[in-house]
Every structure is written in structure tokens, then in C-alpha cells.
mmCIF file of C-alpha atoms in Angstrom:
data_model
loop_
_atom_site.group_PDB
_atom_site.id
_atom_site.type_symbol
_atom_site.label_atom_id
_atom_site.label_comp_id
_atom_site.label_asym_id
_atom_site.label_seq_id
_atom_site.Cartn_x
_atom_site.Cartn_y
_atom_site.Cartn_z
ATOM 1 C CA UNK A 1 149.525 115.286 79.164
ATOM 2 C CA UNK A 2 146.685 114.929 81.665
ATOM 3 C CA UNK A 3 143.431 113.374 80.448
ATOM 4 C CA UNK A 4 140.396 111.803 82.015
ATOM 5 C CA UNK A 5 141.716 108.456 80.775
ATOM 6 C CA UNK A 6 144.938 109.071 82.690
ATOM 7 C CA UNK A 7 142.912 109.915 85.784
ATOM 8 C CA UNK A 8 140.960 106.659 85.476
ATOM 9 C CA UNK A 9 144.167 104.681 85.038
ATOM 10 C CA UNK A 10 145.555 106.187 88.218
ATOM 11 C CA UNK A 11 142.337 105.339 90.057
ATOM 12 C CA UNK A 12 142.569 101.709 88.924
ATOM 13 C CA UNK A 13 146.056 101.500 90.427
ATOM 14 C CA UNK A 14 145.019 103.200 93.665
ATOM 15 C CA UNK A 15 145.163 100.854 96.638
ATOM 16 C CA UNK A 16 143.212 103.314 98.786
ATOM 17 C CA UNK A 17 140.292 103.780 96.393
ATOM 18 C CA UNK A 18 138.123 101.323 98.351
ATOM 19 C CA UNK A 19 138.044 103.644 101.349
ATOM 20 C CA UNK A 20 136.003 106.258 99.484
ATOM 21 C CA UNK A 21 132.974 104.019 100.022
ATOM 22 C CA UNK A 22 133.462 104.397 103.762
ATOM 23 C CA UNK A 23 132.538 108.096 103.623
ATOM 24 C CA UNK A 24 129.286 109.963 103.151
ATOM 25 C CA UNK A 25 129.790 111.861 99.919
ATOM 26 C CA UNK A 26 127.015 114.025 98.510
ATOM 27 C CA UNK A 27 125.948 112.916 95.048
ATOM 28 C CA UNK A 28 127.064 115.362 92.375
ATOM 29 C CA UNK A 29 129.526 117.099 94.689
ATOM 30 C CA UNK A 30 133.334 117.017 94.719
ATOM 31 C CA UNK A 31 134.473 117.776 98.261
ATOM 32 C CA UNK A 32 137.902 119.468 98.321
ATOM 33 C CA UNK A 33 137.762 121.085 101.762
ATOM 34 C CA UNK A 34 138.920 118.197 103.931
ATOM 35 C CA UNK A 35 141.768 120.315 105.251
ATOM 36 C CA UNK A 36 139.122 122.467 106.967
ATOM 37 C CA UNK A 37 136.633 119.760 107.932
ATOM 38 C CA UNK A 38 136.902 116.130 106.921
ATOM 39 C CA UNK A 39 133.873 114.158 105.806
ATOM 40 C CA UNK A 40 131.917 111.815 108.044
ATOM 41 C CA UNK A 41 132.831 108.149 107.675
ATOM 42 C CA UNK A 42 130.459 105.292 108.368
ATOM 43 C CA UNK A 43 132.847 103.987 110.998
ATOM 44 C CA UNK A 44 132.886 107.332 112.799
ATOM 45 C CA UNK A 45 129.107 107.333 112.720
ATOM 46 C CA UNK A 46 129.043 103.829 114.161
ATOM 47 C CA UNK A 47 131.460 104.675 116.964
ATOM 48 C CA UNK A 48 129.227 107.615 117.924
ATOM 49 C CA UNK A 49 126.280 105.239 118.195
ATOM 50 C CA UNK A 50 128.380 102.791 120.211
ATOM 51 C CA UNK A 51 129.394 105.416 122.760
ATOM 52 C CA UNK A 52 125.911 106.901 122.870
ATOM 53 C CA UNK A 53 124.458 103.455 123.553
ATOM 54 C CA UNK A 54 126.966 102.884 126.340
ATOM 55 C CA UNK A 55 125.464 105.905 128.087
ATOM 56 C CA UNK A 56 121.974 104.535 127.450
ATOM 57 C CA UNK A 57 122.832 101.011 128.570
ATOM 58 C CA UNK A 58 125.165 101.638 131.504
ATOM 59 C CA UNK A 59 124.530 105.121 132.840
ATOM 60 C CA UNK A 60 127.294 105.998 135.288
ATOM 61 C CA UNK A 61 128.821 102.546 134.868
ATOM 62 C CA UNK A 62 129.794 103.501 131.320
ATOM 63 C CA UNK A 63 132.985 104.886 132.846
ATOM 64 C CA UNK A 64 134.237 101.342 133.413
ATOM 65 C CA UNK A 65 131.953 99.096 131.312
ATOM 66 C CA UNK A 66 131.109 98.643 127.653
ATOM 67 C CA UNK A 67 133.180 98.269 124.510
ATOM 68 C CA UNK A 68 135.002 101.566 125.116
ATOM 69 C CA UNK A 69 135.051 102.412 128.853
ATOM 70 C CA UNK A 70 135.053 106.185 129.124
ATOM 71 C CA UNK A 71 137.639 106.325 131.910
ATOM 72 C CA UNK A 72 140.330 105.048 129.537
ATOM 73 C CA UNK A 73 138.996 106.346 126.216
ATOM 74 C CA UNK A 74 141.420 109.256 125.810
ATOM 75 C CA UNK A 75 144.385 106.954 126.339
ATOM 76 C CA UNK A 76 142.990 104.307 123.990
ATOM 77 C CA UNK A 77 142.533 106.824 121.189
ATOM 78 C CA UNK A 78 145.963 108.300 121.914
ATOM 79 C CA UNK A 79 147.528 104.898 121.240
ATOM 80 C CA UNK A 80 145.704 104.742 117.905
ATOM 81 C CA UNK A 81 146.824 108.261 117.030
ATOM 82 C CA UNK A 82 150.479 107.987 118.089
ATOM 83 C CA UNK A 83 151.770 106.175 114.952
ATOM 84 C CA UNK A 84 150.540 109.057 112.783
ATOM 85 C CA UNK A 85 152.986 111.436 114.429
ATOM 86 C CA UNK A 86 155.809 109.018 115.208
ATOM 87 C CA UNK A 87 155.273 109.065 118.962
ATOM 88 C CA UNK A 88 155.078 106.532 121.747
ATOM 89 C CA UNK A 89 151.511 105.943 122.889
ATOM 90 C CA UNK A 90 152.253 107.274 126.372
ATOM 91 C CA UNK A 91 153.500 110.539 124.831
ATOM 92 C CA UNK A 92 150.050 111.321 123.403
ATOM 93 C CA UNK A 93 146.690 112.185 124.922
ATOM 94 C CA UNK A 94 143.437 113.247 123.273
ATOM 95 C CA UNK A 95 141.990 116.130 125.235
ATOM 96 C CA UNK A 96 140.764 119.710 125.042
ATOM 97 C CA UNK A 97 140.882 121.844 121.928
ATOM 98 C CA UNK A 98 143.828 122.995 119.845
ATOM 99 C CA UNK A 99 144.133 126.365 121.535
ATOM 100 C CA UNK A 100 143.465 125.171 125.085
ATOM 101 C CA UNK A 101 146.147 122.530 124.581
ATOM 102 C CA UNK A 102 148.581 125.189 123.412
ATOM 103 C CA UNK A 103 147.743 127.196 126.529
ATOM 104 C CA UNK A 104 148.413 124.116 128.642
ATOM 105 C CA UNK A 105 151.743 123.437 126.955
ATOM 106 C CA UNK A 106 152.938 127.029 127.216
ATOM 107 C CA UNK A 107 151.791 127.257 130.821
ATOM 108 C CA UNK A 108 153.877 124.158 131.429
ATOM 109 C CA UNK A 109 157.024 124.858 129.427
ATOM 110 C CA UNK A 110 157.282 128.640 129.083
ATOM 111 C CA UNK A 111 159.209 129.655 132.170
ATOM 112 C CA UNK A 112 160.685 133.044 131.279
ATOM 113 C CA UNK A 113 163.821 134.331 132.972
ATOM 114 C CA UNK A 114 165.581 137.677 132.818
ATOM 115 C CA UNK A 115 167.708 136.434 129.922
ATOM 116 C CA UNK A 116 165.235 134.069 128.167
ATOM 117 C CA UNK A 117 161.758 135.520 127.968
ATOM 118 C CA UNK A 118 160.647 135.391 124.318
ATOM 119 C CA UNK A 119 158.447 132.983 122.382
ATOM 120 C CA UNK A 120 159.405 132.453 118.756
ATOM 121 C CA UNK A 121 156.608 132.026 116.211
ATOM 122 C CA UNK A 122 156.063 132.983 112.576
ATOM 123 C CA UNK A 123 153.913 135.641 110.960
ATOM 124 C CA UNK A 124 152.095 133.094 108.770
ATOM 125 C CA UNK A 125 150.945 130.917 111.661
ATOM 126 C CA UNK A 126 147.245 130.390 112.293
ATOM 127 C CA UNK A 127 146.171 133.444 114.320
ATOM 128 C CA UNK A 128 144.682 131.467 117.222
ATOM 129 C CA UNK A 129 148.181 130.246 118.069
ATOM 130 C CA UNK A 130 149.446 133.817 118.064
ATOM 131 C CA UNK A 131 146.542 134.940 120.266
ATOM 132 C CA UNK A 132 147.389 132.214 122.778
ATOM 133 C CA UNK A 133 151.077 133.124 122.731
ATOM 134 C CA UNK A 134 150.266 136.799 123.239
ATOM 135 C CA UNK A 135 148.006 136.049 126.197
ATOM 136 C CA UNK A 136 150.620 133.817 127.828
ATOM 137 C CA UNK A 137 153.161 136.610 127.452
ATOM 138 C CA UNK A 138 150.704 139.053 129.018
ATOM 139 C CA UNK A 139 150.118 136.690 131.947
ATOM 140 C CA UNK A 140 153.822 136.939 132.707
ATOM 141 C CA UNK A 141 153.630 140.756 132.523
ATOM 142 C CA UNK A 142 156.085 140.761 129.645
ATOM 143 C CA UNK A 143 156.076 143.320 126.805
ATOM 144 C CA UNK A 144 154.294 142.468 123.554
ATOM 145 C CA UNK A 145 157.693 142.377 121.849
ATOM 146 C CA UNK A 146 158.363 139.143 123.752
ATOM 147 C CA UNK A 147 156.602 137.365 120.871
ATOM 148 C CA UNK A 148 159.210 137.218 118.133
ATOM 149 C CA UNK A 149 157.830 136.558 114.650
ATOM 150 C CA UNK A 150 159.834 135.025 111.822
ATOM 151 C CA UNK A 151 159.166 136.994 108.652
ATOM 152 C CA UNK A 152 158.172 135.551 105.285
ATOM 153 C CA UNK A 153 160.019 136.747 102.213
ATOM 154 C CA UNK A 154 157.197 135.961 99.778
ATOM 155 C CA UNK A 155 154.103 136.128 101.974
ATOM 156 C CA UNK A 156 153.436 132.413 101.482
ATOM 157 C CA UNK A 157 156.351 130.412 102.871
ATOM 158 C CA UNK A 158 158.955 130.480 105.638
ATOM 159 C CA UNK A 159 162.511 129.277 105.143
ATOM 160 C CA UNK A 160 164.262 127.017 107.615
ATOM 161 C CA UNK A 161 167.197 129.411 107.489
ATOM 162 C CA UNK A 162 165.009 132.334 108.575
ATOM 163 C CA UNK A 163 163.628 130.325 111.490
ATOM 164 C CA UNK A 164 167.068 129.280 112.687
ATOM 165 C CA UNK A 165 168.431 132.792 112.254
ATOM 166 C CA UNK A 166 165.682 134.056 114.573
ATOM 167 C CA UNK A 167 166.768 131.699 117.373
ATOM 168 C CA UNK A 168 168.445 134.336 119.485
ATOM 169 C CA UNK A 169 169.693 133.818 123.029
ATOM 170 C CA UNK A 170 166.628 135.516 124.518
ATOM 171 C CA UNK A 171 164.185 132.943 123.082
ATOM 172 C CA UNK A 172 162.874 130.388 125.582
ATOM 173 C CA UNK A 173 160.291 128.499 123.504
ATOM 174 C CA UNK A 174 159.468 128.176 119.797
ATOM 175 C CA UNK A 175 155.940 127.388 118.551
ATOM 176 C CA UNK A 176 155.738 126.695 114.820
ATOM 177 C CA UNK A 177 153.335 124.977 112.420
ATOM 178 C CA UNK A 178 154.308 121.666 110.846
ATOM 179 C CA UNK A 179 152.373 122.757 107.754
ATOM 180 C CA UNK A 180 151.462 126.372 107.024
ATOM 181 C CA UNK A 181 147.687 126.612 106.946
ATOM 182 C CA UNK A 182 147.492 128.859 103.872
ATOM 183 C CA UNK A 183 150.232 127.715 101.507
ATOM 184 C CA UNK A 184 150.527 124.122 102.707
ATOM 185 C CA UNK A 185 154.299 124.337 103.085
ATOM 186 C CA UNK A 186 155.774 121.497 105.153
ATOM 187 C CA UNK A 187 158.469 122.772 107.504
ATOM 188 C CA UNK A 188 161.661 120.806 108.201
ATOM 189 C CA UNK A 189 160.825 119.759 111.752
ATOM 190 C CA UNK A 190 164.030 117.820 112.285
ATOM 191 C CA UNK A 191 166.348 120.666 111.281
ATOM 192 C CA UNK A 192 164.305 123.156 113.303
ATOM 193 C CA UNK A 193 164.287 120.924 116.388
ATOM 194 C CA UNK A 194 168.016 120.262 116.224
ATOM 195 C CA UNK A 195 168.779 123.969 115.842
ATOM 196 C CA UNK A 196 166.412 124.933 118.652
ATOM 197 C CA UNK A 197 168.021 122.517 121.067
ATOM 198 C CA UNK A 198 171.490 123.718 120.087
ATOM 199 C CA UNK A 199 170.313 127.180 121.126
ATOM 200 C CA UNK A 200 168.772 125.951 124.374
ATOM 201 C CA UNK A 201 165.214 126.481 123.124
ATOM 202 C CA UNK A 202 162.244 124.169 123.696
ATOM 203 C CA UNK A 203 160.276 123.646 120.500
ATOM 204 C CA UNK A 204 156.688 122.636 119.850
ATOM 205 C CA UNK A 205 154.664 122.179 116.672
ATOM 206 C CA UNK A 206 151.088 122.802 115.566
ATOM 207 C CA UNK A 207 150.085 119.699 113.589
ATOM 208 C CA UNK A 208 146.550 120.806 112.659
ATOM 209 C CA UNK A 209 147.210 120.857 108.908
ATOM 210 C CA UNK A 210 149.591 117.919 108.808
ATOM 211 C CA UNK A 211 148.290 115.118 111.001
ATOM 212 C CA UNK A 212 146.570 112.532 108.847
ATOM 213 C CA UNK A 213 148.185 113.679 105.603
ATOM 214 C CA UNK A 214 151.903 114.028 106.382
ATOM 215 C CA UNK A 215 154.166 111.613 108.236
ATOM 216 C CA UNK A 216 155.918 112.794 111.391
ATOM 217 C CA UNK A 217 158.637 111.340 113.615
ATOM 218 C CA UNK A 218 158.289 113.513 116.689
ATOM 219 C CA UNK A 219 159.845 111.162 119.222
ATOM 220 C CA UNK A 220 162.808 110.352 117.021
ATOM 221 C CA UNK A 221 163.671 113.976 116.285
ATOM 222 C CA UNK A 222 163.181 114.927 119.925
ATOM 223 C CA UNK A 223 160.442 117.546 119.477
ATOM 224 C CA UNK A 224 159.444 118.737 122.937
ATOM 225 C CA UNK A 225 155.700 119.062 122.441
ATOM 226 C CA UNK A 226 152.951 119.280 119.813
ATOM 227 C CA UNK A 227 149.214 119.908 119.581
ATOM 228 C CA UNK A 228 146.528 119.491 116.934
ATOM 229 C CA UNK A 229 142.843 119.220 116.077
ATOM 230 C CA UNK A 230 141.253 115.991 114.876
ATOM 231 C CA UNK A 231 138.547 117.323 112.554
ATOM 232 C CA UNK A 232 140.545 118.107 109.410
ATOM 233 C CA UNK A 233 142.436 115.277 107.693
ATOM 234 C CA UNK A 234 141.576 112.896 110.561
ATOM 235 C CA UNK A 235 137.812 113.299 109.965
ATOM 236 C CA UNK A 236 136.925 113.336 113.656
ATOM 237 C CA UNK A 237 133.930 115.646 113.303
ATOM 238 C CA UNK A 238 133.301 119.374 113.827
ATOM 239 C CA UNK A 239 134.806 120.551 117.093
ATOM 240 C CA UNK A 240 135.983 117.066 118.019
ATOM 241 C CA UNK A 241 138.396 116.673 120.916
ATOM 242 C CA UNK A 242 141.966 117.650 120.059
ATOM 243 C CA UNK A 243 145.317 116.072 120.921
ATOM 244 C CA UNK A 244 148.677 116.866 122.429
ATOM 245 C CA UNK A 245 152.097 115.231 122.553
ATOM 246 C CA UNK A 246 154.835 115.621 125.157
ATOM 247 C CA UNK A 247 158.203 113.913 124.675
ATOM 248 C CA UNK A 248 158.912 111.353 127.382
ATOM 249 C CA UNK A 249 162.023 113.288 128.493
ATOM 250 C CA UNK A 250 159.597 115.832 129.980
ATOM 251 C CA UNK A 251 157.482 113.333 131.904
ATOM 252 C CA UNK A 252 157.218 114.476 135.488
ATOM 253 C CA UNK A 253 157.120 118.160 134.554
ATOM 254 C CA UNK A 254 154.163 119.532 136.496
ATOM 255 C CA UNK A 255 151.304 120.694 134.258
ATOM 256 C CA UNK A 256 150.942 124.448 134.171
ATOM 257 C CA UNK A 257 147.160 124.065 134.268
ATOM 258 C CA UNK A 258 146.214 121.236 136.596
ATOM 259 C CA UNK A 259 142.863 119.476 136.745
ATOM 260 C CA UNK A 260 141.546 116.243 138.147
ATOM 261 C CA UNK A 261 141.734 114.245 134.917
ATOM 262 C CA UNK A 262 145.488 114.792 134.868
ATOM 263 C CA UNK A 263 145.672 112.483 137.876
ATOM 264 C CA UNK A 264 147.288 109.075 137.910
ATOM 265 C CA UNK A 265 144.396 106.694 137.222
ATOM 266 C CA UNK A 266 144.903 104.640 140.353
ATOM 267 C CA UNK A 267 144.803 107.773 142.523
ATOM 268 C CA UNK A 268 142.186 109.875 140.742
ATOM 269 C CA UNK A 269 139.222 108.891 142.886
ATOM 270 C CA UNK A 270 141.159 109.218 146.120
ATOM 271 C CA UNK A 271 140.357 112.909 145.644
ATOM 272 C CA UNK A 272 143.359 114.049 147.644
ATOM 273 C CA UNK A 273 143.886 117.762 148.167
ATOM 274 C CA UNK A 274 147.202 117.497 146.284
ATOM 275 C CA UNK A 275 147.191 115.951 142.822
ATOM 276 C CA UNK A 276 149.246 112.894 141.996
ATOM 277 C CA UNK A 277 149.837 113.550 138.309
ATOM 278 C CA UNK A 278 149.829 110.817 135.688
ATOM 279 C CA UNK A 279 153.383 109.712 134.809
ATOM 280 C CA UNK A 280 152.873 110.365 131.087
ATOM 281 C CA UNK A 281 151.128 112.737 128.666
ATOM 282 C CA UNK A 282 147.857 112.057 130.466
ATOM 283 C CA UNK A 283 149.073 114.468 133.136
ATOM 284 C CA UNK A 284 148.271 117.372 130.815
ATOM 285 C CA UNK A 285 144.539 116.693 130.724
ATOM 286 C CA UNK A 286 142.470 119.125 132.741
ATOM 287 C CA UNK A 287 138.768 118.356 133.025
ATOM 288 C CA UNK A 288 136.472 115.415 132.402
ATOM 289 C CA UNK A 289 136.790 114.068 128.820
ATOM 290 C CA UNK A 290 134.103 115.054 126.328
ATOM 291 C CA UNK A 291 133.050 111.500 125.609
ATOM 292 C CA UNK A 292 130.531 112.207 122.846
ATOM 293 C CA UNK A 293 133.065 114.448 121.044
ATOM 294 C CA UNK A 294 135.725 111.750 121.370
ATOM 295 C CA UNK A 295 133.321 109.134 120.028
ATOM 296 C CA UNK A 296 133.690 109.651 116.246
ATOM 297 C CA UNK A 297 137.491 109.730 116.501
ATOM 298 C CA UNK A 298 137.614 106.015 117.334
ATOM 299 C CA UNK A 299 135.954 105.017 114.074
ATOM 300 C CA UNK A 300 137.855 107.636 112.097
ATOM 301 C CA UNK A 301 141.243 106.466 113.352
ATOM 302 C CA UNK A 302 140.513 102.833 112.530
ATOM 303 C CA UNK A 303 140.659 103.786 108.842
ATOM 304 C CA UNK A 304 144.137 105.221 109.313
ATOM 305 C CA UNK A 305 145.266 102.099 111.142
ATOM 306 C CA UNK A 306 144.249 100.028 108.122
ATOM 307 C CA UNK A 307 145.371 102.313 105.317
ATOM 308 C CA UNK A 308 148.679 103.415 106.858
ATOM 309 C CA UNK A 309 150.006 106.960 106.868
ATOM 310 C CA UNK A 310 152.777 106.077 104.381
ATOM 311 C CA UNK A 311 150.273 105.068 101.696
ATOM 312 C CA UNK A 312 148.089 108.071 102.517
ATOM 313 C CA UNK A 313 151.010 110.469 102.106
ATOM 314 C CA UNK A 314 152.051 108.849 98.833
ATOM 315 C CA UNK A 315 148.580 109.220 97.348
ATOM 316 C CA UNK A 316 148.167 112.735 98.712
ATOM 317 C CA UNK A 317 151.299 113.872 96.913
ATOM 318 C CA UNK A 318 150.149 112.148 93.725
ATOM 319 C CA UNK A 319 146.701 113.778 93.896
ATOM 320 C CA UNK A 320 148.052 117.283 94.424
ATOM 321 C CA UNK A 321 150.657 116.797 91.684
ATOM 322 C CA UNK A 322 147.980 115.604 89.265
ATOM 323 C CA UNK A 323 145.825 118.610 90.152
ATOM 324 C CA UNK A 324 148.712 121.008 89.548
ATOM 325 C CA UNK A 325 149.414 119.340 86.199
ATOM 326 C CA UNK A 326 145.748 119.652 85.209
ATOM 327 C CA UNK A 327 145.612 123.326 86.192
ATOM 328 C CA UNK A 328 148.800 124.169 84.320
ATOM 329 C CA UNK A 329 147.514 122.369 81.225
ATOM 330 C CA UNK A 330 143.917 123.587 81.248
ATOM 331 C CA UNK A 331 144.396 127.059 82.764
ATOM 332 C CA UNK A 332 147.896 128.256 81.861
ATOM 333 C CA UNK A 333 148.928 131.610 83.364
ATOM 334 C CA UNK A 334 145.611 131.930 85.213
ATOM 335 C CA UNK A 335 146.625 131.131 88.783
ATOM 336 C CA UNK A 336 149.801 131.449 90.791
ATOM 337 C CA UNK A 337 150.642 128.485 92.978
ATOM 338 C CA UNK A 338 151.188 129.764 96.501
ATOM 339 C CA UNK A 339 152.036 126.265 97.697
ATOM 340 C CA UNK A 340 155.440 124.601 97.234
ATOM 341 C CA UNK A 341 155.725 122.763 93.921
ATOM 342 C CA UNK A 342 157.893 119.967 95.309
ATOM 343 C CA UNK A 343 157.307 117.425 98.070
ATOM 344 C CA UNK A 344 157.555 120.074 100.763
ATOM 345 C CA UNK A 345 153.836 120.704 100.217
ATOM 346 C CA UNK A 346 151.223 119.256 102.520
ATOM 347 C CA UNK A 347 147.782 117.918 101.636
ATOM 348 C CA UNK A 348 146.373 120.943 99.816
ATOM 349 C CA UNK A 349 147.109 123.431 97.061
ATOM 350 C CA UNK A 350 146.893 127.196 97.392
ATOM 351 C CA UNK A 351 145.881 129.068 94.242
ATOM 352 C CA UNK A 352 146.333 132.828 94.169
ATOM 353 C CA UNK A 353 144.013 134.880 91.966
ATOM 354 C CA UNK A 354 142.439 138.318 92.330
ATOM 355 C CA UNK A 355 138.945 136.887 91.790
ATOM 356 C CA UNK A 356 139.409 134.070 94.318
ATOM 357 C CA UNK A 357 136.356 134.977 96.430
ATOM 358 C CA UNK A 358 133.917 134.970 93.504
ATOM 359 C CA UNK A 359 135.515 131.898 91.929
ATOM 360 C CA UNK A 360 135.011 129.982 95.193
ATOM 361 C CA UNK A 361 131.322 130.916 95.234
ATOM 362 C CA UNK A 362 130.955 129.730 91.652
ATOM 363 C CA UNK A 363 132.773 126.478 92.398
ATOM 364 C CA UNK A 364 130.337 125.721 95.196
ATOM 365 C CA UNK A 365 127.324 126.365 92.985
ATOM 366 C CA UNK A 366 128.771 124.013 90.368
ATOM 367 C CA UNK A 367 129.381 121.224 92.869
ATOM 368 C CA UNK A 368 133.010 121.700 93.940
ATOM 369 C CA UNK A 369 133.651 122.600 97.594
ATOM 370 C CA UNK A 370 136.831 124.708 97.984
ATOM 371 C CA UNK A 371 138.067 126.978 100.760
ATOM 372 C CA UNK A 372 138.599 130.713 100.310
ATOM 373 C CA UNK A 373 141.339 132.540 102.209
ATOM 374 C CA UNK A 374 141.325 136.322 102.150
ATOM 375 C CA UNK A 375 142.264 138.281 100.253
ATOM 376 C CA UNK A 376 142.953 136.216 97.125
ATOM 377 C CA UNK A 377 143.546 132.555 97.925
ATOM 378 C CA UNK A 378 141.774 129.299 97.050
ATOM 379 C CA UNK A 379 142.675 126.170 98.988
ATOM 380 C CA UNK A 380 141.936 122.842 97.302
ATOM 381 C CA UNK A 381 142.512 119.621 99.233
ATOM 382 C CA UNK A 382 142.048 116.332 97.397
ATOM 383 C CA UNK A 383 142.030 113.870 100.314
ATOM 384 C CA UNK A 384 143.647 110.478 99.889
ATOM 385 C CA UNK A 385 140.964 108.464 101.681
ATOM 386 C CA UNK A 386 137.943 109.728 99.775
ATOM 387 C CA UNK A 387 138.926 111.742 96.682
ATOM 388 C CA UNK A 388 139.832 110.212 93.325
ATOM 389 C CA UNK A 389 141.999 111.310 90.433
ATOM 390 C CA UNK A 390 138.893 111.452 88.255
ATOM 391 C CA UNK A 391 137.306 113.872 90.726
ATOM 392 C CA UNK A 392 140.421 116.020 90.488
ATOM 393 C CA UNK A 393 140.128 116.032 86.699
ATOM 394 C CA UNK A 394 136.448 117.007 86.769
ATOM 395 C CA UNK A 395 137.014 119.713 89.384
ATOM 396 C CA UNK A 396 139.641 121.374 87.183
ATOM 397 C CA UNK A 397 137.287 121.206 84.187
ATOM 398 C CA UNK A 398 134.621 122.972 86.244
ATOM 399 C CA UNK A 399 137.180 125.551 87.350
ATOM 400 C CA UNK A 400 138.195 126.053 83.715
ATOM 401 C CA UNK A 401 134.603 126.619 82.653
ATOM 402 C CA UNK A 402 134.043 129.165 85.446
ATOM 403 C CA UNK A 403 137.170 131.131 84.613
ATOM 404 C CA UNK A 404 136.914 130.909 80.822
ATOM 405 C CA UNK A 405 133.279 131.962 80.704
ATOM 406 C CA UNK A 406 133.652 134.391 83.610
ATOM 407 C CA UNK A 407 130.566 132.977 85.291
ATOM 408 C CA UNK A 408 132.056 134.105 88.612
ATOM 409 C CA UNK A 409 131.194 137.687 87.702
ATOM 410 C CA UNK A 410 127.572 137.242 88.787
ATOM 411 C CA UNK A 411 128.676 136.873 92.422
ATOM 412 C CA UNK A 412 129.463 139.642 94.858
ATOM 413 C CA UNK A 413 133.158 140.112 95.506
ATOM 414 C CA UNK A 414 132.960 139.592 99.245
ATOM 415 C CA UNK A 415 133.528 136.689 101.528
ATOM 416 C CA UNK A 416 130.737 134.686 103.178
ATOM 417 C CA UNK A 417 131.103 133.877 106.865
ATOM 418 C CA UNK A 418 132.295 130.427 105.818
ATOM 419 C CA UNK A 419 133.477 130.477 102.221
#
């Protein structure tokens, strides 16, 4: 049985509870939307000030002077980020945005031939990935059918078997999410990678909804490439610079989209007509780094270095399990769980209910910040670094009150621009 006393007991045993004080949390609010945008931490705020002051203090010399010289900042942050995805530091670079990085990776690794000309994806993937894939296919003057989508049997999840079955001989590259953005399902990256390589397919993963909440071992399993944003579970700030990973076996592969910051550092300012590319993932940078959008990531990642992704994942699973237990106890037969019930779920739950849009509006008014997904989904993400078990308990009590008393009925049944 779940009780507030049980929640408090779990909080007392929580080794990560101290990190909640590192974040700016609005009084009277329970923030459960960290899988869309993580909260600001005091360390991230401080690192912004540090980088801003380096501009003030050094001007142009900030590229090579100060606590975090800008010329090497992307590589420094990449080394901090690499352990979260099980990569070598030289296999990672922080650059661009999620979608521009996917464009870079496909421009680099999608080399269609007469017999292999398709890109494998899934119909539940975040649409921006599909838009990028479609545009890359169009650039090669290939038919729209060259994007092959794995179908979902239940509209919420994708089976490993279905993905592998779709790996036909005409597929050149597969682009799949590590965690499905709606249901939170964690895909079996190792099995998918092994199968892809057996079929002669390069495989890359979108880590946007997994990095910072789920452990990965990309180098070990041999994944070819990956890309992600840093503003969800990593708390890097709205629109912060994204990241990409390229397995070291591909080092030396010319970037499909070249730019001067992909140069080898020692040659960059020679400004030769022909680029001498960096011998590692840094080669896949394009333009000058966005220093002030990289700035908060330094402070944000320091929390992950201290806490450890293993402990974060353990607490994340415990929080989501406790929330499911509370919902089943307090609101039986009210919601359908669209997320996996076992440990193949990521860092959020997905509740399916016809009145999801209005319930989300009511939750916000009563101090709980959820995320609505059309047409009938509520995403709730209790984050290991700043949410507590007691907050989970209270959020479910508020949800119970809204549903039981039908207070959601006073809201219009339509979605806001940002729910």
C-alpha cells in the first residue's frame, strides 16, 4: 500500500535527495515536465555567469584564456558527457541542434546505392527526425518510399522483433529512438545494433529522451552514431547546444556537411582552402560554437558527474514505479498506462485518458506541471535529481481530486500552444 509515510521513508533513504536544493523550484509547484525541459540548477546559472564574464574580461582572448577557453569548450563538455552514453570522450562532441546533427550524420553516412537506398525509422519517432530523413532522401532524388517505417502494433510501443524484421537488404541506414518520446519505451539498442550490422546496415540512435535518465553503452555495443539535445533530463537550458556521437571505427570518414570548426585544432587558423578535418568526433562540427548556449551545460553536467548515471537510473525507476503504484491505488481503472510497466520504461510515464487535455490544464492550475500529448496522453516525469517521492504522492492526490470532482470540466477541451 502506498502512503505519504511510505513516500517520506523512501525520501529518507534517497542518496540523491540533496541535489534537489541545487535547482530552482517554484514554491507550491511540483514540476513533472523535466523530460521536455529540465529545471535550472544553481551550477548551470553560475557557469553561464562564468562564461559571460570571460567575454567581459577577455574579449577576443576568451577563445584561449579564462577558466573555460571557448576554443576547447565543446570538447571539454563532450568529455563530461561521454560517460552518460558509454562512449569514449573523443567519440562525442557538443555542437548544433538535434535535427542539424541528424542532418550532418545522415549527410555523412547515408550513401545510397542502387541496391541499398532506404532509411529505416519507426512511425512513433519524434517527427523532426522523420522530417530530416525525408529531406535527406529528397536530396538524393529518391522516392518518398525510401523511408521505411516500422509499424507499432498498439500505437504506443515498437517491438525489437518488428524492427529486426524490417531490416531488409535495401536498407542502408537505420535511425531509431533510444526511448520513444510518447510512451517512454526503452528500445534494446544492443540487439538492434547487432541485427543491423548482421544485415550490413549502419545504425544510429536519437537519445533525446534517454540521455541523463537511462544508461547507455554505445561504444561497447558498436552503435555507429547518435545525437541528442541537452535541455531535457540534462537540464542544459532551453535551446541549449546539442550533442552527437560517432564510433571511433568511423573516424576519418569525411563529414557530409563541412565547416571550419570541424578542422583539426592545430590547423584551423591556417585557413587553408582544403579542410584538414579533426581526427575524432570534432570533425562533425560545422560553424563557430554557440558559447553562451554551451555555458549552462558545464554546470549542469557537473551534477551528473557527482551523482552518477547508475544512481540516477535506479531512483528514476523507483520514482516512476511509486507513481504507478499510487495511481493504481488512488485512481483504479481511470487511466491506461501507455508506457511499459517493467524496466523497459524510461524516465516518464504516459497516461492515456480521453480528457487528457483538460486534466493537464487543471493540473497546472493546481500546481502540478505535466505535459500533454495529443490526442489523449499525459506525460509525467518525476526527475531523479530534483523530484521526491513525497512530491509524487502529492501530485497523485491532486490528480485524484481533479478527476474525482471533475474540476477539469471547466476548461476548454483544446490544446494550448505549449500544454
